Short mmCIF file of C-alpha atoms and ligand atoms in Angstrom, two decimals:
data_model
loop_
_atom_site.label_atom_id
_atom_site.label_comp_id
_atom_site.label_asym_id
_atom_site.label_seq_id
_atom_site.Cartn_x
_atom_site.Cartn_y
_atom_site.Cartn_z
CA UNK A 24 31.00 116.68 149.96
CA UNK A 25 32.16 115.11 153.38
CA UNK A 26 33.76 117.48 155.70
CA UNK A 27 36.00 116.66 159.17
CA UNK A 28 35.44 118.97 161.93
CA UNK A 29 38.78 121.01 163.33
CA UNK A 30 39.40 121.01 167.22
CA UNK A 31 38.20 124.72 166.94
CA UNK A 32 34.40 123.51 165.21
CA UNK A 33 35.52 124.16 161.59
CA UNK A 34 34.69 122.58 158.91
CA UNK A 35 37.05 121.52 156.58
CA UNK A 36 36.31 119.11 153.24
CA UNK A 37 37.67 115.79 153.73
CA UNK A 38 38.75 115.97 150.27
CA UNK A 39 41.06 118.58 148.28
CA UNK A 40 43.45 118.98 145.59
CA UNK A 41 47.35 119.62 145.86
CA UNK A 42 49.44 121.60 143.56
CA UNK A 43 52.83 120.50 144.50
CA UNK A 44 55.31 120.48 141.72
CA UNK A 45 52.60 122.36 139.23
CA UNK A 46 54.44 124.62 137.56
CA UNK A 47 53.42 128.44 137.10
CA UNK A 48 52.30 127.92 133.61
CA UNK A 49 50.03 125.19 134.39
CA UNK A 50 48.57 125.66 137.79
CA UNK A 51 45.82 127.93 137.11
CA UNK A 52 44.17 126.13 134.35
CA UNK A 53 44.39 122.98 136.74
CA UNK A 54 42.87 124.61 139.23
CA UNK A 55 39.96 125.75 137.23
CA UNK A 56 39.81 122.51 136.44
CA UNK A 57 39.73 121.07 139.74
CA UNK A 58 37.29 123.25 140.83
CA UNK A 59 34.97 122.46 137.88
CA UNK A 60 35.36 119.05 139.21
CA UNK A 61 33.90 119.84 142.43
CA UNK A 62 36.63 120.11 144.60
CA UNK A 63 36.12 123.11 147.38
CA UNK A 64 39.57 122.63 149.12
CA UNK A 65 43.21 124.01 147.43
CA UNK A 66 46.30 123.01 149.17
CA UNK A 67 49.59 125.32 148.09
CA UNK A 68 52.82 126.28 150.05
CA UNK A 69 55.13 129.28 149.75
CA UNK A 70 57.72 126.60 148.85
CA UNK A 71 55.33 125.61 145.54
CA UNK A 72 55.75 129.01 143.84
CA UNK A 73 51.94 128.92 142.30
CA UNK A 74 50.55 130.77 145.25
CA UNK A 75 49.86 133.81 142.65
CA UNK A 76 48.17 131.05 139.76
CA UNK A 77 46.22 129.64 142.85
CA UNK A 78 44.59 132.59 143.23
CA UNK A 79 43.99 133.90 140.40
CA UNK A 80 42.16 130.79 139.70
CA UNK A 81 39.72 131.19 142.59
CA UNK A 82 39.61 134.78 141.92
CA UNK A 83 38.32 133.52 137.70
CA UNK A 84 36.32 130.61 138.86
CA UNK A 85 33.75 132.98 139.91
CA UNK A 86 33.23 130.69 142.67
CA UNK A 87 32.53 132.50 146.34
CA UNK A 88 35.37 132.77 148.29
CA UNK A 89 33.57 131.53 150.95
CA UNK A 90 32.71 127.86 149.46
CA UNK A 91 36.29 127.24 149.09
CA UNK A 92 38.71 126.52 151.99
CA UNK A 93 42.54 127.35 151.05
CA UNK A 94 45.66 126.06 152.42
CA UNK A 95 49.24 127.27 152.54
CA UNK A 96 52.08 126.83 154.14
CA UNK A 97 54.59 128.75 155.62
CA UNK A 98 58.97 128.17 154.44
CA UNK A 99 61.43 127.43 156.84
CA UNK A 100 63.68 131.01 155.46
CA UNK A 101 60.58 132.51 156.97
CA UNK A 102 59.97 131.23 160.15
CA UNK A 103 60.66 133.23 163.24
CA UNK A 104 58.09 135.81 164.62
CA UNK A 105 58.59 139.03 162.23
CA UNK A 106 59.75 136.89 158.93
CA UNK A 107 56.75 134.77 159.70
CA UNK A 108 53.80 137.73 159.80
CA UNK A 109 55.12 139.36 156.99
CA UNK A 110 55.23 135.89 154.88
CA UNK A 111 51.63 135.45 155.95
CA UNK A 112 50.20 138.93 154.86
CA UNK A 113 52.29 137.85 151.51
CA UNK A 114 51.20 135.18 151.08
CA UNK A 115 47.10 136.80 151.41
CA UNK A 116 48.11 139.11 148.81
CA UNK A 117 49.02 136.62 145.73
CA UNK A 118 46.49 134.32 146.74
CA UNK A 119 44.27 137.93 146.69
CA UNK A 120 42.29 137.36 149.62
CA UNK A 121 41.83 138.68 152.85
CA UNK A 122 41.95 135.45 154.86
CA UNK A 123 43.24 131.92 154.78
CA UNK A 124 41.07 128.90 155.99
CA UNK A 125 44.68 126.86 156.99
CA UNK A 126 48.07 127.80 157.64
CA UNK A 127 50.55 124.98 158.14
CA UNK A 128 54.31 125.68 159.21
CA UNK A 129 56.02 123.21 156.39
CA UNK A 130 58.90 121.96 158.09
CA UNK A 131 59.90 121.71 161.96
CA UNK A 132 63.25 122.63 161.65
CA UNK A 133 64.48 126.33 162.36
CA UNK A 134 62.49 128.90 164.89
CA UNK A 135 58.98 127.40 164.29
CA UNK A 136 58.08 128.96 167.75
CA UNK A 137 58.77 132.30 166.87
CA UNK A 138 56.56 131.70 163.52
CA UNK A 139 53.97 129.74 165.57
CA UNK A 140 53.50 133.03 167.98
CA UNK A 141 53.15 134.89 164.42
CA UNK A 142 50.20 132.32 163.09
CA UNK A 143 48.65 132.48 166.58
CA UNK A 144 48.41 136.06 166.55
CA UNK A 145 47.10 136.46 162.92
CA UNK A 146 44.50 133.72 164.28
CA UNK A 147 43.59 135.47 166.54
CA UNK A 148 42.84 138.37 164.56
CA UNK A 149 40.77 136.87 162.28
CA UNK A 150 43.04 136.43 159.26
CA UNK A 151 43.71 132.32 159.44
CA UNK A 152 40.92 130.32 160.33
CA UNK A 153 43.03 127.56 161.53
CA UNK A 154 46.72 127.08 162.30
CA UNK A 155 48.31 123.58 161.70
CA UNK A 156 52.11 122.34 161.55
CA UNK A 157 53.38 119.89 158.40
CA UNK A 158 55.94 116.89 158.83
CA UNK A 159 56.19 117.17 162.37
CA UNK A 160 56.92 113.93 163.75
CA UNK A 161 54.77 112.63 166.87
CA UNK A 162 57.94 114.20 169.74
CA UNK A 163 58.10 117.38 167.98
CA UNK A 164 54.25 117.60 167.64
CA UNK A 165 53.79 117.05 171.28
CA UNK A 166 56.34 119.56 172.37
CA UNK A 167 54.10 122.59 170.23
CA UNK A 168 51.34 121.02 170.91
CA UNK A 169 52.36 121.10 175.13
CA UNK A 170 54.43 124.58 174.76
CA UNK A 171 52.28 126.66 172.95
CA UNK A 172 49.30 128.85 173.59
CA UNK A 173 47.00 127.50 170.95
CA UNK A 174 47.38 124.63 169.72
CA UNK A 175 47.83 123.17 166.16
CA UNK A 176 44.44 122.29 164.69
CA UNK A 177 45.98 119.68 161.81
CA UNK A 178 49.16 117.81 161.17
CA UNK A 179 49.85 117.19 157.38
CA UNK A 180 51.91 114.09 157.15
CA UNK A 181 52.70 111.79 154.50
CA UNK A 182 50.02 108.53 154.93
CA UNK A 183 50.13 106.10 152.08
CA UNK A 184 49.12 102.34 151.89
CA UNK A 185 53.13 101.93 152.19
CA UNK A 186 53.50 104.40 155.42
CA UNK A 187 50.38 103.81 157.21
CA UNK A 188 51.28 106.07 160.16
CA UNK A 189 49.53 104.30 162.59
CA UNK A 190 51.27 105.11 165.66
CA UNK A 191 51.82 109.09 164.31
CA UNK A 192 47.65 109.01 163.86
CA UNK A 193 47.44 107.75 167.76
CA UNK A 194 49.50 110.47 169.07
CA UNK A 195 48.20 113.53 166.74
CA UNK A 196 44.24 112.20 167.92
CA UNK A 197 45.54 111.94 171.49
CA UNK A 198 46.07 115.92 170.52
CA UNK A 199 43.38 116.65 168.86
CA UNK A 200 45.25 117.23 165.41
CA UNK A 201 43.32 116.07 162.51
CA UNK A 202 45.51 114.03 160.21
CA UNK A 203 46.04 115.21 156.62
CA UNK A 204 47.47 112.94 154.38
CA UNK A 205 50.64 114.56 151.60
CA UNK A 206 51.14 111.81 148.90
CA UNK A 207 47.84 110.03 149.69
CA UNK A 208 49.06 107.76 146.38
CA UNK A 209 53.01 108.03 147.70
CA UNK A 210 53.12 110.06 144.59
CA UNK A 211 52.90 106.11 143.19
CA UNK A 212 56.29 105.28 144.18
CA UNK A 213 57.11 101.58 144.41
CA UNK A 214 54.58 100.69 141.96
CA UNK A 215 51.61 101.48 144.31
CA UNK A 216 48.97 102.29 141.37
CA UNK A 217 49.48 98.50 140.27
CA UNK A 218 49.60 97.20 143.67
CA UNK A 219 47.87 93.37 143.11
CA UNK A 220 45.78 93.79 146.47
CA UNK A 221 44.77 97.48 145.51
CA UNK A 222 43.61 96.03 142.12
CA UNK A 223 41.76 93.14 143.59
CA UNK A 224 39.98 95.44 145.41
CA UNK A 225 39.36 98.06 142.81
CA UNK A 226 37.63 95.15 140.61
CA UNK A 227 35.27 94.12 143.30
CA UNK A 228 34.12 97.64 143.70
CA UNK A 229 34.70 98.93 140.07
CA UNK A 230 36.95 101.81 141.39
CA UNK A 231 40.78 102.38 140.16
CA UNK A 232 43.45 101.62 142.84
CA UNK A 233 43.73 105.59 143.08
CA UNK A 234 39.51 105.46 144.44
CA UNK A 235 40.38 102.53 146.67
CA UNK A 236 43.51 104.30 148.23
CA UNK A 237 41.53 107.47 148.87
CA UNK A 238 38.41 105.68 149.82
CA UNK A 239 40.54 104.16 152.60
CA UNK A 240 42.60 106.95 153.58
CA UNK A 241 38.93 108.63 153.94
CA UNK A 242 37.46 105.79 155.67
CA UNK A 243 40.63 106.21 158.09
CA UNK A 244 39.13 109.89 158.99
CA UNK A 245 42.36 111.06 157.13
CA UNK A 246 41.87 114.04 154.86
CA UNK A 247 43.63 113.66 151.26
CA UNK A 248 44.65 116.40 148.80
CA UNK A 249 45.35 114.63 146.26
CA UNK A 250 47.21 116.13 142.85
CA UNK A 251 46.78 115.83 139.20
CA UNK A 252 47.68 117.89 135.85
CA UNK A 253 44.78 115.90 134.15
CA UNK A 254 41.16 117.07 134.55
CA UNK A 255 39.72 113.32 133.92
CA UNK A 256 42.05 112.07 136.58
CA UNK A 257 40.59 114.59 139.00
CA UNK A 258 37.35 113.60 138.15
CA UNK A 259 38.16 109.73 139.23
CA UNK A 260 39.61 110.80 142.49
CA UNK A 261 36.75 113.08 143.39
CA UNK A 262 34.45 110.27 142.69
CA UNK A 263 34.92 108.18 145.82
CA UNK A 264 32.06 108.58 147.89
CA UNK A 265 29.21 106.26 146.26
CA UNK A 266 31.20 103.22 147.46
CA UNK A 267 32.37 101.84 151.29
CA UNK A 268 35.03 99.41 151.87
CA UNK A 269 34.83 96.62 153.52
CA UNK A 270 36.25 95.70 156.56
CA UNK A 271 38.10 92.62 155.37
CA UNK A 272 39.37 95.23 152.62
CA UNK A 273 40.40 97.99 154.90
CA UNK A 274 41.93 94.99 157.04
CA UNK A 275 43.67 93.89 153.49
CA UNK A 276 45.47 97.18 152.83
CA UNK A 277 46.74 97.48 156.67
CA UNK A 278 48.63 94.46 155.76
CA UNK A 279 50.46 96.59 152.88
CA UNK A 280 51.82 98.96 155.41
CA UNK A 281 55.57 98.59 155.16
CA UNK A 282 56.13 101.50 158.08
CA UNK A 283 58.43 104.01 156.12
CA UNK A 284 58.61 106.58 153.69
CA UNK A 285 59.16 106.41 149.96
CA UNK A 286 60.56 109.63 149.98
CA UNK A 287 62.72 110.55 153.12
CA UNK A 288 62.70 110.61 156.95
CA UNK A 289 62.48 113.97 158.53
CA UNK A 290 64.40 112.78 161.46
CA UNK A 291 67.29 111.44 159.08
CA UNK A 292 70.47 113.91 160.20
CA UNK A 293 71.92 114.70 156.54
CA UNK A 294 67.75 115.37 155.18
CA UNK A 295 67.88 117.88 157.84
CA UNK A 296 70.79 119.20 157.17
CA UNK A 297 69.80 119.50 153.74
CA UNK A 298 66.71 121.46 155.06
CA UNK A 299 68.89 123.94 156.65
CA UNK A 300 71.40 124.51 153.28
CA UNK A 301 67.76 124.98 151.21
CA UNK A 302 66.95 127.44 153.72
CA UNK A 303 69.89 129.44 153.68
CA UNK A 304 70.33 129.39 149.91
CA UNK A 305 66.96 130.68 149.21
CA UNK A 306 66.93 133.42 151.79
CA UNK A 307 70.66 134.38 150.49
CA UNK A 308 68.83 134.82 147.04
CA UNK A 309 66.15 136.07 148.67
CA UNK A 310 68.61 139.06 150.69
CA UNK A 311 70.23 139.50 147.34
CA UNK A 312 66.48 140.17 145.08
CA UNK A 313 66.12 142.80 147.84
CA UNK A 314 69.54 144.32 147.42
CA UNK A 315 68.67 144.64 143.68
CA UNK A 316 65.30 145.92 144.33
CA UNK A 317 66.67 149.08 146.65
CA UNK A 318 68.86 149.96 143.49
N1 NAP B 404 53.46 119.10 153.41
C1 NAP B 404 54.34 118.54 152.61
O1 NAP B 404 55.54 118.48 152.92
C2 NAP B 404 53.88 117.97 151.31
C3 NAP B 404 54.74 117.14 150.57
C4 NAP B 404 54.26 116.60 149.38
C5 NAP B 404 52.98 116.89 148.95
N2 NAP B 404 52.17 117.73 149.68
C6 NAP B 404 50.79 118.05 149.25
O2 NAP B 404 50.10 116.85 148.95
C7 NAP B 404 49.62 116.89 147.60
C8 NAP B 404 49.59 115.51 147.00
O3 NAP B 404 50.87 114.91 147.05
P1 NAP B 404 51.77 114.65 145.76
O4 NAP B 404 51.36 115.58 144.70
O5 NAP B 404 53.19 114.67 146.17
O6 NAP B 404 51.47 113.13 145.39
P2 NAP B 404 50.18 112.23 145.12
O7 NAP B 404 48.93 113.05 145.13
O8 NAP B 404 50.28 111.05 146.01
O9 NAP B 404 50.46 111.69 143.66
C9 NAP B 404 50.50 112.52 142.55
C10 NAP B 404 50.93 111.65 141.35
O10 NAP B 404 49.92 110.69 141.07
C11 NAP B 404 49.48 110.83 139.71
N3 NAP B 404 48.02 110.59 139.72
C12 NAP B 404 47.07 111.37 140.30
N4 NAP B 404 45.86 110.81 140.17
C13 NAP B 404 46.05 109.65 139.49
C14 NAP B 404 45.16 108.63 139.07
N5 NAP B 404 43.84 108.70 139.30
N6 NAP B 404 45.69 107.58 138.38
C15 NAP B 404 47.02 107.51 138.13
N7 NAP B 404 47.91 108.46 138.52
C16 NAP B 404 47.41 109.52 139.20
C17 NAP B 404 49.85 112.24 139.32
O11 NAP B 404 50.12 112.31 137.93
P3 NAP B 404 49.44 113.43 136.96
O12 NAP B 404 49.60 114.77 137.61
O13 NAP B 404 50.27 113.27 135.71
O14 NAP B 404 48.03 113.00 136.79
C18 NAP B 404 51.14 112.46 140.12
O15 NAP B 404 52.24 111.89 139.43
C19 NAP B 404 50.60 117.85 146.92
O16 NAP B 404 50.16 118.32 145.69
C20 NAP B 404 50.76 118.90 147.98
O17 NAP B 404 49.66 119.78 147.97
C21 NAP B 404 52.62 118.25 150.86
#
């Protein structure tokens, strides 16, 4: 296992798995999967609803707590100081643990100061390891990275061979942010799995296009969590470190960079303000659960 080094000296694997869009019924077994597979590193969100399934995995796995570094991530209907702590502490109890190696606020939209005071407090105390931020562009990364008492430790972005984030990379270095990469394969939008180039390269190496996108995201110093409901497919993208790309490769894929996102733009005016109607749904049904439960 490789491992990047946080501004704060820890150690984080270079390499996890991401159980986005896994639904409760299947996320522990793939996580008992993934972890037979070797991977030490679980990236969740409150916004993924497996939190509970992630941990009961790690909990069955029999695997010390220790060896494995977990990641969540904090939902905007949360943010703000108090919503923020107590969202934490929840989310520690379905993962059933009594710390978390990386907290991430999700989105920067909404009071993500208040619930960055919250995550550096719980740092401080012992209970997250390290504190990062999620989608925050390189303007509002500097501005919590310039107006806040500790800074973020990681920015998870999405980096593909389609949205290279080169300039983004620059500026979260310049802050000594390690870049994470969400959608290392752009989920395979835009037919990136039969990309011509990526196969060209694949053949040369005998790797899939999946190997050669991680291989260069890793070779980038990028970390990758990369997702999959199929154990053999997990096997194939943990299985990326016998090989090393050339330079004329890595120069090769650079050239695919087409400088946007498949999905969306977080600076796009009617995504955010489809952000903000998500939030205020969910903590409407959220107000209302509550109501029920004091019944
Ligand atoms: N912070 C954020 O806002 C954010 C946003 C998105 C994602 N994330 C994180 O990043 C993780 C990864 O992103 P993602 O899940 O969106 O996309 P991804 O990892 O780029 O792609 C996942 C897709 O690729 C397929 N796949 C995986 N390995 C493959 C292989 N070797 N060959 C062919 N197809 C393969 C998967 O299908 P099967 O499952 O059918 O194998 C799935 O459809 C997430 O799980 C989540 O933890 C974070």
């Amino acid at each position: 296992m490789e491992f990047v080094t946080l501004s704060n000296g820890i150690k984080m694997p270079i390499i996890g798995y991401g159980v986005y869009q896994i639904t409760k019924e299947c996320c522990e077994r793939c996580v008992l999967d993934a972890l037979k597979a070797g991977y030490r590193s679980i990236d969740t969100a409150q916004s993924y609803f497996n939190e509970e399934e992630v941990g009961s995995a790690i909990a069955k796995s029999g695997i010390p707590r220790e060896e494995i570094f977990l990641t969540t991530k904090v939902w905007i209907e949360h943010y703000g100081y108090e919503g923020c702590k107590a969202s934490v502490l929840e989310s520690m109890r379905k993962l059933q643990t009594e710390y978390i190696d990386l907290m991430l606020l999700h989105q920067p939209f909404g009071d993500y100061y208040g619930a960055w005071r919250a995550l550096e407090e719980l740092y401080e105390d012992g209970k997250l390891r390290a504190i990062g931020i999620s989608n925050f562009y390189p303007d509002r990364m500097i501005d919590l990275a310039s107006f806040s008492r500790i800074k973020p430790m990681i920015n998870q972005i999405e980096v593909h061979p389609y949205n290279q984030q080169t300039e983004a990379k620059k500026w979260n270095e310049k802050y000594h942010l390690q870049v994470e990469a969400w959608a290392p394969f752009g989920e395979g939008r835009e037919g990136l799995f039969e990309n011509e180039t990526l196969k060209a390269i694949g053949k040369k190496y005998g790797k899939t296009t999946a190997q050669v996108m991680l291989r260069w995201h890793i070779q980038r110093g990028i970390v990758v969590i990369p997702k999959s409901t199929h154990s053999d497919r997990m096997a194939e993208n943990f299985n990326v470190f016998d090989f090393v790309l050339a330079d004329e490769d890595m120069n090769a894929i650079a050239a695919l960079d087409r400088s946007a996102s498949v999905f969306f733009s977080h600076t796009d005016p009617n995504m955010v303000e489809w952000f903000v109607k998500m939030a205020e749904e969910r903590k409407q049904q959220h107000d209302c659960s509550k109501e029920k439960k004091n019944w």
